[in-house]
């Protein structure tokens, strides 16, 4: 079974689309987050769900 850790970001409508793209690209490259869902509100605000796998280390001895 794969477990994920989630992070929810709320971005106001004043943030430019290019700024959001740059921020999410940086999170994906350095934080190993992937885009799970985006919800766009009428005023232009966005709610973004990022997720990444939880890596469990198993004891060998």
PDB file of N, CA and C in Angstrom:
ATOM      1  N   UNK A   1       0.839  -1.180   0.000  1.00  0.00           N
ATOM      2  CA  UNK A   1       0.000   0.000   0.000  1.00  0.00           C
ATOM      3  C   UNK A   1       0.889   1.250   0.000  1.00  0.00           C
ATOM      4  N   UNK A   2       0.572   2.186  -0.849  1.00  0.00           N
ATOM      5  CA  UNK A   2       1.336   3.426  -0.959  1.00  0.00           C
ATOM      6  C   UNK A   2       0.672   4.501  -0.102  1.00  0.00           C
ATOM      7  N   UNK A   3       1.460   5.103   0.767  1.00  0.00           N
ATOM      8  CA  UNK A   3       0.962   6.186   1.607  1.00  0.00           C
ATOM      9  C   UNK A   3       1.504   7.507   1.074  1.00  0.00           C
ATOM     10  N   UNK A   4       0.667   8.526   1.130  1.00  0.00           N
ATOM     11  CA  UNK A   4       1.054   9.853   0.678  1.00  0.00           C
ATOM     12  C   UNK A   4       0.922  10.854   1.810  1.00  0.00           C
ATOM     13  N   UNK A   5       1.741  11.867   1.742  1.00  0.00           N
ATOM     14  CA  UNK A   5       1.671  13.007   2.634  1.00  0.00           C
ATOM     15  C   UNK A   5       1.143  14.157   1.783  1.00  0.00           C
ATOM     16  N   UNK A   6       0.210  14.933   2.315  1.00  0.00           N
ATOM     17  CA  UNK A   6      -0.411  16.012   1.537  1.00  0.00           C
ATOM     18  C   UNK A   6      -0.071  17.377   2.117  1.00  0.00           C
ATOM     19  N   UNK A   7      -0.048  18.349   1.244  1.00  0.00           N
ATOM     20  CA  UNK A   7       0.166  19.744   1.621  1.00  0.00           C
ATOM     21  C   UNK A   7      -0.826  20.580   0.833  1.00  0.00           C
ATOM     22  N   UNK A   8      -1.592  21.422   1.521  1.00  0.00           N
ATOM     23  CA  UNK A   8      -2.602  22.258   0.872  1.00  0.00           C
ATOM     24  C   UNK A   8      -2.140  23.710   0.888  1.00  0.00           C
ATOM     25  N   UNK A   9      -2.140  24.329  -0.289  1.00  0.00           N
ATOM     26  CA  UNK A   9      -1.761  25.738  -0.427  1.00  0.00           C
ATOM     27  C   UNK A   9      -2.971  26.532  -0.886  1.00  0.00           C
ATOM     28  N   UNK A  10      -3.182  27.677  -0.275  1.00  0.00           N
ATOM     29  CA  UNK A  10      -4.248  28.582  -0.700  1.00  0.00           C
ATOM     30  C   UNK A  10      -3.585  29.831  -1.263  1.00  0.00           C
ATOM     31  N   UNK A  11      -3.853  30.116  -2.515  1.00  0.00           N
ATOM     32  CA  UNK A  11      -3.214  31.243  -3.203  1.00  0.00           C
ATOM     33  C   UNK A  11      -4.272  32.270  -3.585  1.00  0.00           C
ATOM     34  N   UNK A  12      -4.054  33.543  -3.255  1.00  0.00           N
ATOM     35  CA  UNK A  12      -5.033  34.576  -3.591  1.00  0.00           C
ATOM     36  C   UNK A  12      -5.083  34.821  -5.094  1.00  0.00           C
ATOM     37  N   UNK A  13      -6.129  35.453  -5.532  1.00  0.00           N
ATOM     38  CA  UNK A  13      -6.322  35.731  -6.952  1.00  0.00           C
ATOM     39  C   UNK A  13      -5.320  36.728  -7.517  1.00  0.00           C
ATOM     40  N   UNK A  14      -4.677  37.501  -6.648  1.00  0.00           N
ATOM     41  CA  UNK A  14      -3.721  38.508  -7.107  1.00  0.00           C
ATOM     42  C   UNK A  14      -2.400  37.893  -7.580  1.00  0.00           C
ATOM     43  N   UNK A  15      -2.155  36.643  -7.250  1.00  0.00           N
ATOM     44  CA  UNK A  15      -0.906  35.985  -7.656  1.00  0.00           C
ATOM     45  C   UNK A  15      -1.014  35.604  -9.131  1.00  0.00           C
ATOM     46  N   UNK A  16      -0.016  35.994  -9.904  1.00  0.00           N
ATOM     47  CA  UNK A  16      -0.013  35.711 -11.342  1.00  0.00           C
ATOM     48  C   UNK A  16       0.148  34.216 -11.612  1.00  0.00           C
ATOM     49  N   UNK A  17      -0.395  33.775 -12.715  1.00  0.00           N
ATOM     50  CA  UNK A  17      -0.311  32.363 -13.093  1.00  0.00           C
ATOM     51  C   UNK A  17       1.135  31.911 -13.275  1.00  0.00           C
ATOM     52  N   UNK A  18       1.967  32.770 -13.832  1.00  0.00           N
ATOM     53  CA  UNK A  18       3.373  32.419 -14.033  1.00  0.00           C
ATOM     54  C   UNK A  18       4.097  32.259 -12.694  1.00  0.00           C
ATOM     55  N   UNK A  19       3.743  33.062 -11.698  1.00  0.00           N
ATOM     56  CA  UNK A  19       4.334  32.943 -10.368  1.00  0.00           C
ATOM     57  C   UNK A  19       3.923  31.635  -9.705  1.00  0.00           C
ATOM     58  N   UNK A  20       2.674  31.255  -9.881  1.00  0.00           N
ATOM     59  CA  UNK A  20       2.181  29.992  -9.326  1.00  0.00           C
ATOM     60  C   UNK A  20       2.911  28.828  -9.984  1.00  0.00           C
ATOM     61  N   UNK A  21       3.070  28.884 -11.296  1.00  0.00           N
ATOM     62  CA  UNK A  21       3.766  27.822 -12.020  1.00  0.00           C
ATOM     63  C   UNK A  21       5.212  27.692 -11.549  1.00  0.00           C
ATOM     64  N   UNK A  22       5.892  28.814 -11.363  1.00  0.00           N
ATOM     65  CA  UNK A  22       7.276  28.789 -10.904  1.00  0.00           C
ATOM     66  C   UNK A  22       7.377  28.214  -9.491  1.00  0.00           C
ATOM     67  N   UNK A  23       6.440  28.584  -8.626  1.00  0.00           N
ATOM     68  CA  UNK A  23       6.449  28.078  -7.257  1.00  0.00           C
ATOM     69  C   UNK A  23       6.217  26.568  -7.217  1.00  0.00           C
ATOM     70  N   UNK A  24       5.245  26.099  -8.000  1.00  0.00           N
ATOM     71  CA  UNK A  24       4.946  24.666  -8.020  1.00  0.00           C
ATOM     72  C   UNK A  24       6.074  23.866  -8.658  1.00  0.00           C
ATOM     73  N   UNK A  25       6.746  24.434  -9.650  1.00  0.00           N
ATOM     74  CA  UNK A  25       7.893  23.769 -10.267  1.00  0.00           C
ATOM     75  C   UNK A  25       9.022  23.620  -9.263  1.00  0.00           C
ATOM     76  N   UNK A  26       9.255  24.651  -8.481  1.00  0.00           N
ATOM     77  CA  UNK A  26      10.307  24.592  -7.459  1.00  0.00           C
ATOM     78  C   UNK A  26       9.978  23.545  -6.395  1.00  0.00           C
ATOM     79  N   UNK A  27       8.720  23.493  -5.966  1.00  0.00           N
ATOM     80  CA  UNK A  27       8.304  22.489  -4.981  1.00  0.00           C
ATOM     81  C   UNK A  27       8.496  21.074  -5.527  1.00  0.00           C
ATOM     82  N   UNK A  28       8.198  20.884  -6.807  1.00  0.00           N
ATOM     83  CA  UNK A  28       8.333  19.564  -7.417  1.00  0.00           C
ATOM     84  C   UNK A  28       9.795  19.149  -7.532  1.00  0.00           C
ATOM     85  N   UNK A  29      10.669  20.079  -7.911  1.00  0.00           N
ATOM     86  CA  UNK A  29      12.075  19.753  -8.116  1.00  0.00           C
ATOM     87  C   UNK A  29      12.813  19.519  -6.813  1.00  0.00           C
ATOM     88  N   UNK A  30      12.625  20.394  -5.838  1.00  0.00           N
ATOM     89  CA  UNK A  30      13.424  20.327  -4.618  1.00  0.00           C
ATOM     90  C   UNK A  30      12.729  19.617  -3.461  1.00  0.00           C
ATOM     91  N   UNK A  31      11.407  19.657  -3.422  1.00  0.00           N
ATOM     92  CA  UNK A  31      10.687  19.034  -2.324  1.00  0.00           C
ATOM     93  C   UNK A  31      10.069  17.697  -2.682  1.00  0.00           C
ATOM     94  N   UNK A  32      10.200  17.302  -3.948  1.00  0.00           N
ATOM     95  CA  UNK A  32       9.638  16.035  -4.454  1.00  0.00           C
ATOM     96  C   UNK A  32       8.117  15.963  -4.306  1.00  0.00           C
ATOM     97  N   UNK A  33       7.458  17.107  -4.399  1.00  0.00           N
ATOM     98  CA  UNK A  33       6.003  17.147  -4.360  1.00  0.00           C
ATOM     99  C   UNK A  33       5.476  16.985  -5.779  1.00  0.00           C
ATOM    100  N   UNK A  34       4.287  16.414  -5.892  1.00  0.00           N
ATOM    101  CA  UNK A  34       3.605  16.344  -7.187  1.00  0.00           C
ATOM    102  C   UNK A  34       2.214  16.930  -7.029  1.00  0.00           C
ATOM    103  N   UNK A  35       1.697  17.457  -8.115  1.00  0.00           N
ATOM    104  CA  UNK A  35       0.394  18.106  -8.103  1.00  0.00           C
ATOM    105  C   UNK A  35      -0.700  17.049  -8.045  1.00  0.00           C
ATOM    106  N   UNK A  36      -1.556  17.138  -7.039  1.00  0.00           N
ATOM    107  CA  UNK A  36      -2.647  16.179  -6.880  1.00  0.00           C
ATOM    108  C   UNK A  36      -3.979  16.772  -7.356  1.00  0.00           C
ATOM    109  N   UNK A  37      -4.224  18.048  -7.035  1.00  0.00           N
ATOM    110  CA  UNK A  37      -5.512  18.653  -7.379  1.00  0.00           C
ATOM    111  C   UNK A  37      -5.406  20.172  -7.299  1.00  0.00           C
ATOM    112  N   UNK A  38      -6.179  20.854  -8.148  1.00  0.00           N
ATOM    113  CA  UNK A  38      -6.267  22.314  -8.113  1.00  0.00           C
ATOM    114  C   UNK A  38      -7.743  22.682  -8.146  1.00  0.00           C
ATOM    115  N   UNK A  39      -8.126  23.580  -7.261  1.00  0.00           N
ATOM    116  CA  UNK A  39      -9.491  24.074  -7.228  1.00  0.00           C
ATOM    117  C   UNK A  39      -9.430  25.575  -7.460  1.00  0.00           C
ATOM    118  N   UNK A  40     -10.099  26.046  -8.499  1.00  0.00           N
ATOM    119  CA  UNK A  40     -10.097  27.458  -8.866  1.00  0.00           C
ATOM    120  C   UNK A  40     -11.430  28.079  -8.466  1.00  0.00           C
ATOM    121  N   UNK A  41     -11.366  29.151  -7.682  1.00  0.00           N
ATOM    122  CA  UNK A  41     -12.566  29.835  -7.213  1.00  0.00           C
ATOM    123  C   UNK A  41     -12.939  30.984  -8.147  1.00  0.00           C
ATOM    124  N   UNK A  42     -14.143  31.487  -8.019  1.00  0.00           N
ATOM    125  CA  UNK A  42     -14.674  32.519  -8.904  1.00  0.00           C
ATOM    126  C   UNK A  42     -13.858  33.810  -8.872  1.00  0.00           C
ATOM    127  N   UNK A  43     -13.313  34.179  -7.743  1.00  0.00           N
ATOM    128  CA  UNK A  43     -12.533  35.409  -7.634  1.00  0.00           C
ATOM    129  C   UNK A  43     -11.108  35.272  -8.139  1.00  0.00           C
ATOM    130  N   UNK A  44     -10.739  34.090  -8.601  1.00  0.00           N
ATOM    131  CA  UNK A  44      -9.390  33.856  -9.094  1.00  0.00           C
ATOM    132  C   UNK A  44      -8.474  33.178  -8.087  1.00  0.00           C
ATOM    133  N   UNK A  45      -8.960  33.007  -6.862  1.00  0.00           N
ATOM    134  CA  UNK A  45      -8.149  32.330  -5.848  1.00  0.00           C
ATOM    135  C   UNK A  45      -8.034  30.846  -6.195  1.00  0.00           C
ATOM    136  N   UNK A  46      -6.935  30.253  -5.781  1.00  0.00           N
ATOM    137  CA  UNK A  46      -6.691  28.834  -6.062  1.00  0.00           C
ATOM    138  C   UNK A  46      -6.409  28.097  -4.768  1.00  0.00           C
ATOM    139  N   UNK A  47      -6.831  26.851  -4.730  1.00  0.00           N
ATOM    140  CA  UNK A  47      -6.456  25.957  -3.652  1.00  0.00           C
ATOM    141  C   UNK A  47      -5.763  24.769  -4.319  1.00  0.00           C
ATOM    142  N   UNK A  48      -4.536  24.504  -3.907  1.00  0.00           N
ATOM    143  CA  UNK A  48      -3.703  23.506  -4.564  1.00  0.00           C
ATOM    144  C   UNK A  48      -3.339  22.423  -3.564  1.00  0.00           C
ATOM    145  N   UNK A  49      -3.523  21.156  -3.958  1.00  0.00           N
ATOM    146  CA  UNK A  49      -3.110  20.022  -3.144  1.00  0.00           C
ATOM    147  C   UNK A  49      -1.863  19.418  -3.778  1.00  0.00           C
ATOM    148  N   UNK A  50      -0.804  19.314  -2.980  1.00  0.00           N
ATOM    149  CA  UNK A  50       0.416  18.651  -3.407  1.00  0.00           C
ATOM    150  C   UNK A  50       0.547  17.367  -2.603  1.00  0.00           C
ATOM    151  N   UNK A  51       1.163  16.360  -3.210  1.00  0.00           N
ATOM    152  CA  UNK A  51       1.361  15.122  -2.469  1.00  0.00           C
ATOM    153  C   UNK A  51       2.741  14.556  -2.778  1.00  0.00           C
ATOM    154  N   UNK A  52       3.252  13.755  -1.840  1.00  0.00           N
ATOM    155  CA  UNK A  52       4.488  13.016  -2.067  1.00  0.00           C
ATOM    156  C   UNK A  52       4.427  11.711  -1.288  1.00  0.00           C
ATOM    157  N   UNK A  53       5.120  10.738  -1.807  1.00  0.00           N
ATOM    158  CA  UNK A  53       5.118   9.415  -1.198  1.00  0.00           C
ATOM    159  C   UNK A  53       5.857   9.437   0.122  1.00  0.00           C
ATOM    160  N   UNK A  54       5.347   8.680   1.061  1.00  0.00           N
ATOM    161  CA  UNK A  54       6.034   8.466   2.330  1.00  0.00           C
ATOM    162  C   UNK A  54       6.859   7.210   2.156  1.00  0.00           C
ATOM    163  N   UNK A  55       8.150   7.346   2.304  1.00  0.00           N
ATOM    164  CA  UNK A  55       9.051   6.205   2.132  1.00  0.00           C
ATOM    165  C   UNK A  55       9.330   5.606   3.511  1.00  0.00           C
ATOM    166  N   UNK A  56       8.930   4.392   3.685  1.00  0.00           N
ATOM    167  CA  UNK A  56       9.117   3.704   4.950  1.00  0.00           C
ATOM    168  C   UNK A  56      10.357   2.820   4.863  1.00  0.00           C
ATOM    169  N   UNK A  57      11.206   2.933   5.867  1.00  0.00           N
ATOM    170  CA  UNK A  57      12.415   2.125   5.906  1.00  0.00           C
ATOM    171  C   UNK A  57      12.141   0.886   6.743  1.00  0.00           C
ATOM    172  N   UNK A  58      12.426  -0.276   6.167  1.00  0.00           N
ATOM    173  CA  UNK A  58      12.203  -1.513   6.891  1.00  0.00           C
ATOM    174  C   UNK A  58      13.491  -1.970   7.534  1.00  0.00           C
ATOM    175  N   UNK A  59      13.371  -2.446   8.716  1.00  0.00           N
ATOM    176  CA  UNK A  59      14.521  -2.935   9.460  1.00  0.00           C
ATOM    177  C   UNK A  59      14.999  -4.247   8.859  1.00  0.00           C
ATOM    178  N   UNK A  60      16.304  -4.407   8.697  1.00  0.00           N
ATOM    179  CA  UNK A  60      16.843  -5.611   8.064  1.00  0.00           C
ATOM    180  C   UNK A  60      17.379  -6.621   9.077  1.00  0.00           C
ATOM    181  N   UNK A  61      17.685  -6.193  10.271  1.00  0.00           N
ATOM    182  CA  UNK A  61      18.265  -7.123  11.247  1.00  0.00           C
ATOM    183  C   UNK A  61      17.282  -7.503  12.313  1.00  0.00           C
TER     184      UNK A  61
END
